[in-house]
Structures are given as structure tokens and as C-alpha cells.
Coordinates of C-alpha atoms in Angstrom, one line a residue:
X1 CA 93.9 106.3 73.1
X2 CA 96.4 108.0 71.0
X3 CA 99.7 109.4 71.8
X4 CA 102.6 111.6 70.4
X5 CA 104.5 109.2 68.6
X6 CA 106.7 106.1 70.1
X7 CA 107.0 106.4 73.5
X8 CA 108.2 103.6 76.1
X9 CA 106.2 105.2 78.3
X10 CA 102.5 106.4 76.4
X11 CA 101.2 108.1 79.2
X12 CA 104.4 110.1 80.5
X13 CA 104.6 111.3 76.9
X14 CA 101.1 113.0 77.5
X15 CA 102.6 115.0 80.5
X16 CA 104.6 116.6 77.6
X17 CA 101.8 118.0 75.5
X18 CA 101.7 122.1 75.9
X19 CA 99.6 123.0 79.1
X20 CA 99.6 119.8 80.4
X21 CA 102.3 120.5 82.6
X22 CA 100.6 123.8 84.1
X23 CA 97.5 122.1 84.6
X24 CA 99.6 118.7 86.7
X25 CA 101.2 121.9 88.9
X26 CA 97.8 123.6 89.3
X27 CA 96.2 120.6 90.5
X28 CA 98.8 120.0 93.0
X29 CA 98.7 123.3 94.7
X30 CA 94.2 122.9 95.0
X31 CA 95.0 119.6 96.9
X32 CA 98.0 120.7 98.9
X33 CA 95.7 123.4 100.2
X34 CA 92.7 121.5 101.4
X35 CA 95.4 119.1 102.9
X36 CA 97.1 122.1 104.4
X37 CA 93.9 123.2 106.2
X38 CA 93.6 123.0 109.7
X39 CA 90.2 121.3 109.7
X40 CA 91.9 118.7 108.0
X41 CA 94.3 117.2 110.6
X42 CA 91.6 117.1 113.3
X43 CA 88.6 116.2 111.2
X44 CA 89.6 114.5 108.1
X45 CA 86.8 111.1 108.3
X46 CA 84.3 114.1 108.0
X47 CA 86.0 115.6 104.9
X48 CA 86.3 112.6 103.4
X49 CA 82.9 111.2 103.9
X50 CA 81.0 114.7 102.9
X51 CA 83.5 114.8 99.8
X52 CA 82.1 111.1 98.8
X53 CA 78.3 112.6 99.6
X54 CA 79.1 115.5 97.1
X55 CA 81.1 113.3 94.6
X56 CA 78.4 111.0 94.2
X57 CA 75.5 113.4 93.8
X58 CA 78.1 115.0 90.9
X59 CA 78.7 111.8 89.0
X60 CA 74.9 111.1 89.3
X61 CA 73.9 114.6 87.8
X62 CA 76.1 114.0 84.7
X63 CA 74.2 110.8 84.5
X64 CA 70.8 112.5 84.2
X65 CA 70.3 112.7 88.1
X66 CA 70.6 116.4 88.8
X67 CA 69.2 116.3 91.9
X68 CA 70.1 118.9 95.0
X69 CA 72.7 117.8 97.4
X70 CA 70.2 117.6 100.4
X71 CA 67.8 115.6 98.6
X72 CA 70.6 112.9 98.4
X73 CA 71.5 113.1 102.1
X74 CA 68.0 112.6 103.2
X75 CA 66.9 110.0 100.9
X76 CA 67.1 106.4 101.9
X77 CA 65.2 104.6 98.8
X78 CA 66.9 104.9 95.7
X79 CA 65.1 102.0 93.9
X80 CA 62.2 104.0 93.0
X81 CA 62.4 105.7 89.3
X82 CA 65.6 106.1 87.1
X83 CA 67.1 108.8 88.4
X84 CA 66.9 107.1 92.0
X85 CA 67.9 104.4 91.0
X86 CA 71.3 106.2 88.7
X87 CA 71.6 108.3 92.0
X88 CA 71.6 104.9 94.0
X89 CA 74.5 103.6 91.6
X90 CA 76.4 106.9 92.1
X91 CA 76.9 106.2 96.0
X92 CA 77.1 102.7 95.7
X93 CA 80.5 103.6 93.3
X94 CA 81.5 106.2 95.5
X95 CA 81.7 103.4 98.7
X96 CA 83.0 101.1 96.7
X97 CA 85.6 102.3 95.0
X98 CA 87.4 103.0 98.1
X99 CA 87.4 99.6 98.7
X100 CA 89.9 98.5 95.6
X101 CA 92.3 100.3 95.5
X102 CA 95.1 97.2 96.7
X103 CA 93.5 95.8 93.5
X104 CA 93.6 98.0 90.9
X105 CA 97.5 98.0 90.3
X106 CA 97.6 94.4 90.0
X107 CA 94.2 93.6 87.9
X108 CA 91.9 96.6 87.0
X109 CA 89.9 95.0 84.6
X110 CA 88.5 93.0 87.8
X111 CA 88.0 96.1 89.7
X112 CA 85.9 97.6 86.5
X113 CA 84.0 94.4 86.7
X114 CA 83.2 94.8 89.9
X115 CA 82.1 98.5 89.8
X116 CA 79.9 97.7 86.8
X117 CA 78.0 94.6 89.2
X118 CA 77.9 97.1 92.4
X119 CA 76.3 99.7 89.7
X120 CA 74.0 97.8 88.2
X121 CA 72.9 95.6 91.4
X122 CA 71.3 92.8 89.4
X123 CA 72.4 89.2 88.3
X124 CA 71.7 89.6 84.8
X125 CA 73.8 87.3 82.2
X126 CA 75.2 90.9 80.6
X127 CA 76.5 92.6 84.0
X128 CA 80.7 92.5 85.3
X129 CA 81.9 91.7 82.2
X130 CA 82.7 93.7 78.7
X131 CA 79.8 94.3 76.1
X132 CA 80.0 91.6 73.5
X133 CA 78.9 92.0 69.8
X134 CA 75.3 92.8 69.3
X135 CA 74.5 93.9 72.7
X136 CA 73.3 97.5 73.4
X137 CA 74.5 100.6 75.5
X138 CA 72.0 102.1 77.5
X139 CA 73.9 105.4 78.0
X140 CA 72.0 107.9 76.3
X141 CA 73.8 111.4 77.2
X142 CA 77.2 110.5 75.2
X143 CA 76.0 109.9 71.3
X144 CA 79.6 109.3 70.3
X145 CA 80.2 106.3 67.9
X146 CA 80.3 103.2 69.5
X147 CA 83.5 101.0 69.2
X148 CA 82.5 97.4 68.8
X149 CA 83.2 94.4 70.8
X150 CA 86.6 93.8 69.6
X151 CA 88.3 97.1 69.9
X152 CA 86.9 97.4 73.5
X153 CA 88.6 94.3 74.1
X154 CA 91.3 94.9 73.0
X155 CA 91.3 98.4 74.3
X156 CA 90.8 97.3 77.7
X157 CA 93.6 95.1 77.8
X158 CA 95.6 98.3 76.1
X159 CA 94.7 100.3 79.2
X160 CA 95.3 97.3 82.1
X161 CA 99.1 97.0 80.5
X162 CA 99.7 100.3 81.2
X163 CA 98.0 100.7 84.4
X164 CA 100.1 97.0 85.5
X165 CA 103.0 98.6 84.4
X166 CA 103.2 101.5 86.2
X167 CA 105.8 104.8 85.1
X168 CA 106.2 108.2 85.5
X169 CA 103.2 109.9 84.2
X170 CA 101.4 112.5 86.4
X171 CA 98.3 110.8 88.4
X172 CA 96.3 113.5 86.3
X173 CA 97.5 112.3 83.1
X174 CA 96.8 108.9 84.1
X175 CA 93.4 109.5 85.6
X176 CA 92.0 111.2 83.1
X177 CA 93.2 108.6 80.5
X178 CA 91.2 106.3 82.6
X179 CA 88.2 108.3 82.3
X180 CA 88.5 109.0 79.1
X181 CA 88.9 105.9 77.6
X182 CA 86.1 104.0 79.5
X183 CA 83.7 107.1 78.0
X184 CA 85.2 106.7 74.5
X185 CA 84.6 102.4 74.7
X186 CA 81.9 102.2 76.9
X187 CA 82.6 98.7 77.7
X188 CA 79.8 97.8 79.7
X189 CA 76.0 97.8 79.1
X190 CA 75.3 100.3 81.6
X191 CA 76.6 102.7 84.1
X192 CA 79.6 103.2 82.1
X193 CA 79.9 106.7 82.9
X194 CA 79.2 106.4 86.8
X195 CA 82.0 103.7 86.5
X196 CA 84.4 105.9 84.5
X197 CA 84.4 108.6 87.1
X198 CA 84.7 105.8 89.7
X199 CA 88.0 104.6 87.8
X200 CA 89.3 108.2 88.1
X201 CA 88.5 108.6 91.5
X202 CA 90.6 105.3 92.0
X203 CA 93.5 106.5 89.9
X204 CA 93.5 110.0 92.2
X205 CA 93.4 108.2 95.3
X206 CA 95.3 105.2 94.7
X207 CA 98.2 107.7 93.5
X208 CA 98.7 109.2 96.3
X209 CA 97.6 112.5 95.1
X210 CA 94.3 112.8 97.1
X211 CA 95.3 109.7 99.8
X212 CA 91.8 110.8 101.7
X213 CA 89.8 111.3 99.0
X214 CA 89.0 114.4 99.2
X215 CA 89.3 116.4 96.5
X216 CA 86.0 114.8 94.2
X217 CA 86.7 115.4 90.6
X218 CA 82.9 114.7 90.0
X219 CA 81.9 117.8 91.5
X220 CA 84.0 119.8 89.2
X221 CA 82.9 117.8 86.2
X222 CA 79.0 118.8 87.4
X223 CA 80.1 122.4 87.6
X224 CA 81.8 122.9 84.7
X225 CA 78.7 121.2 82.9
X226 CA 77.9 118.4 81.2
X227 CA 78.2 120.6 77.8
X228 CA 81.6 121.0 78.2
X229 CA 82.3 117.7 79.5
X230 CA 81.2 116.2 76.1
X231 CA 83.3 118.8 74.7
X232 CA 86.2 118.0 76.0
X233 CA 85.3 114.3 75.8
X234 CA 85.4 114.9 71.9
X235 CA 88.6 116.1 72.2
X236 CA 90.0 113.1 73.7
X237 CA 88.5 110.9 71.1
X238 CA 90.2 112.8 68.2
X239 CA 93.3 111.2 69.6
X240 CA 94.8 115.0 68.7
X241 CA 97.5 116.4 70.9
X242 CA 95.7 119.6 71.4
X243 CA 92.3 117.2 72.2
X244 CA 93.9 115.1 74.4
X245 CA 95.6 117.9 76.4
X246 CA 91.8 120.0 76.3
X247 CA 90.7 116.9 77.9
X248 CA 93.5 116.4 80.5
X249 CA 93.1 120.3 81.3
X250 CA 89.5 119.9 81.3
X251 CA 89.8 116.6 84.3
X252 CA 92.7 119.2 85.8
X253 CA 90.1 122.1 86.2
X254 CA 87.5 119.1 87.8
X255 CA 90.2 118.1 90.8
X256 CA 90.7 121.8 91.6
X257 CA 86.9 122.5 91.8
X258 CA 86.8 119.4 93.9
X259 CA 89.3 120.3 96.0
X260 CA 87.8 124.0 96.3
X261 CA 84.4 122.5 97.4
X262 CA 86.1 120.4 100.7
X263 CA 88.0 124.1 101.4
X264 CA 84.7 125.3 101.8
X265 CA 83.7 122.7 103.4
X266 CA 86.6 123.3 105.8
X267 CA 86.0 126.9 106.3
X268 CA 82.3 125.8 107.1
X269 CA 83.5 123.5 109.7
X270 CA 86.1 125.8 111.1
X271 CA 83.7 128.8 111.2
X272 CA 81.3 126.3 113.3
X273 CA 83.8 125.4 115.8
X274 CA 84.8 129.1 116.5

């Protein structure tokens, strides 16, 4: 992760890059209008758990699971092939992840150990904890360069200070740091880029920005495609001002989609109860 220069506070500086600002405000208007919508204070459980549904089948089709939305409702198997199985992993984050949020303030580098054992669902020596030298990264649709065992440690424990510390950065700035960086390291052997979405969803949540969890970044991040999703993924890497604020924009653009799809699903649910 790179930043503008010295800066008490690494991540508020990012809120000060040009069009980050725009893109924090932006955000904040998509979610104040799903949690402005009627539907919401009478039906809310329902937003949130189609929202996780949709979320999850997202994440899963930027991990090479592009499968139809109903398809993942109906199913009850995912253990079959790969993409079950990566589909499988998706909701498995999804549920989890809603379930450590009191612990990600205080120790997120347990809570990204936990979401890579929930994702990869086996006991194997390698799973819930960082990469170490040597060992290979299955995750075949990001071909950046991969940083070895030492600069993801030391990376990680980078990223956990800040989190611990707190400050005043925008949960947008914050959350797609999170997600960016754990693409960019790809600390575990597997899964890391279910778990990186997971993290943001944490970040977006546990900020108090989408409280429900209702606004699934995933689904934007499947819309916008997963070409421009590596794009801007570049960008962040470069460490660049104007990457790191393409990327920021680009996890901005992702909430409001997010937050658009649980209007409609809103709308649906109003226009039913008419």
C-alpha cells in the first residue's frame, strides 16, 4: 500500500486524493436511499438476507463461478466440481462474515484466518494461516506478481495496525484498502479473492455505513466486470495517487450498484405487497 507522503493517518490521507471525495459522497447518498425506502423499515431481515444471496453469487462469479442467481438459490450441493465448490465458499463467506465483526477491530488477522478455514473447509496443514515461502497460490484469474512470504507478513501486520488503530478515513477508503491489499498479497493459498471481498464487506458493515448489509459491493464488482476489476486492481498496485484513487472510485461505483440492486429489490417487494 502506498500513500501520499507522511501522514499520521495513511488512510485519511487517501480521502484527499482528487475524486475520492465525490466518490465517499456518492456512495453515501446509494446507501441512504435503500435505507430510506419504505420496504426497508418493515422488511429489512429479507433485504438483508437476498442481498447476502446476491453478494455471494457476485464474489463467486469473479472467482470463475458465473453462474445465474437462481441456480444458486436452488442448489443445495456445492461439493460437486470447482465452481460448486468456489460458489459453496462464496456463501459460506457471505454467512460468516457477519458473524466477526466484534472481532475485526480488535484482531483482523484472526478474522482473515478464519474466513480462509470457512473457505477452504478442509484441515489441511496450509489453511488459516499466511502462505509461507515456497508454497503456491491457486488463484488463477489475477496474474499479478506475487509478493513473497515476507512482505505478506509484514504487509499484513502493516494493514492490522491501521485497522487496530482506527482514524478518520472514509469506510470506502478503508474498505477498499482492505480489498485491495489482500488481492495485491494474496496471503493465503486459496480463496484469497472470495476472502478479500469478505474483508470489504466487513469493513462496510462493521463501519456503520451499510449496518444491515445491504448494499453488496460484490454485485457491483460482477457488473462492472471482472476486466475492469483487474484494471483497477492494477492501479492500486502501482501505489500511484491517480491508481489508488481509480481503485477507490472503482470499489465506490461497486457499493452504489450494490445498493441499486436491494432498491430494486425493494421496489419488487413493494410492488408485490400493493
Amino acid at each position: 500500500m502506498s500513500t501520499t507522503g507522511a501522514h499520521a493517518d495513511p488512510l485519511a490521507a487517501l480521502g484527499s486524493l482528487p475524486g475520492v471525495a465525490e466518490s465517499v459522497e456518492s456512495v453515501r447518498k446509494s446507501v441512504d436511499r435503500v435505507y430510506g425506502h419504505r420496504v426497508m423499515r418493515r422488511r429489512s431481515n429479507e433485504i438483508t438476507s437476498e442481498a447476502a444471496l446476491r453478494g455471494a453469487r457476485g464474489s463467486g462469479a469473479l472467482s470463475g463461478a458465473d453462474w445465474a442467481l437462481e441456480e444458486v438459490r436452488r442448489r443445495s450441493d456445492f461439493s460437486g466440481d470447482d465452481e460448486a465448490r468456489v460458489m459453496g465458499a462464496a456463501l459460506r463467506l457471505t454467512a460468516e462474515a457477519g458473524q466477526l465483526l466484534s472481532i475485526w477491530r480488535q484482531s483482523p488477522l484472526r478474522v482473515l484466518a478464519r474466513l480462509h478455514l470457512v473457505a477452504a473447509a478442509t484441515d489441511d496443514d496450509e489453511v488459516g494461516r499466511p502462505r509461507q515461502e515456497g508454497e503456491p497460490v491457486d488463484e488463477p484469474l489475477i496474474e499479478l506478481p506475487l509478493p513473497g512470504a515476507a512482505e505478506v507478513s509484514g504487509r499484513l501486520e502493516g494493514l492490522a495496525e491501521l485497522i487496530i488503530a482506527g482514524g478518520s478515513a472514509p469506510a470506502l477508503v478503508t474498505a477498499a484498502v482492505v480489498h485491495g491489499e489482500l488481492l495485491a498479497l494474496r496471503p493465503f493459498v486459496s480463496h484469497n479473492g472470495l476472502i478479500a471481498r469478505a474483508a470489504e464487506r466487513i469493513v462496510l458493515v462493521g463501519s456503520g455505513l451499510d449496518p444491515k448489509s445491504v448494499c453488496p459491493a460484490e454485485v457491483g464488482h460482477a457488473e462492472l466486470g471482472r476486466a475492469s476489476y483487474l484494471a483497477a486492481l492494477d492501479g492500486y498496485v502501482s501505489g500511484t495517487p491517480g491508481g489508488m484513487a481509480a481503485w477507490i472510485g472503482h470499489c465506490g461505483r461497486a457499493i452504489e450498484l450494490g445498493a441499486r440492486e436491494s432498491t430494486a429489490v425493494c421496489e419488487a417487494l413493494q410492488r408485490g405487497a400493493a
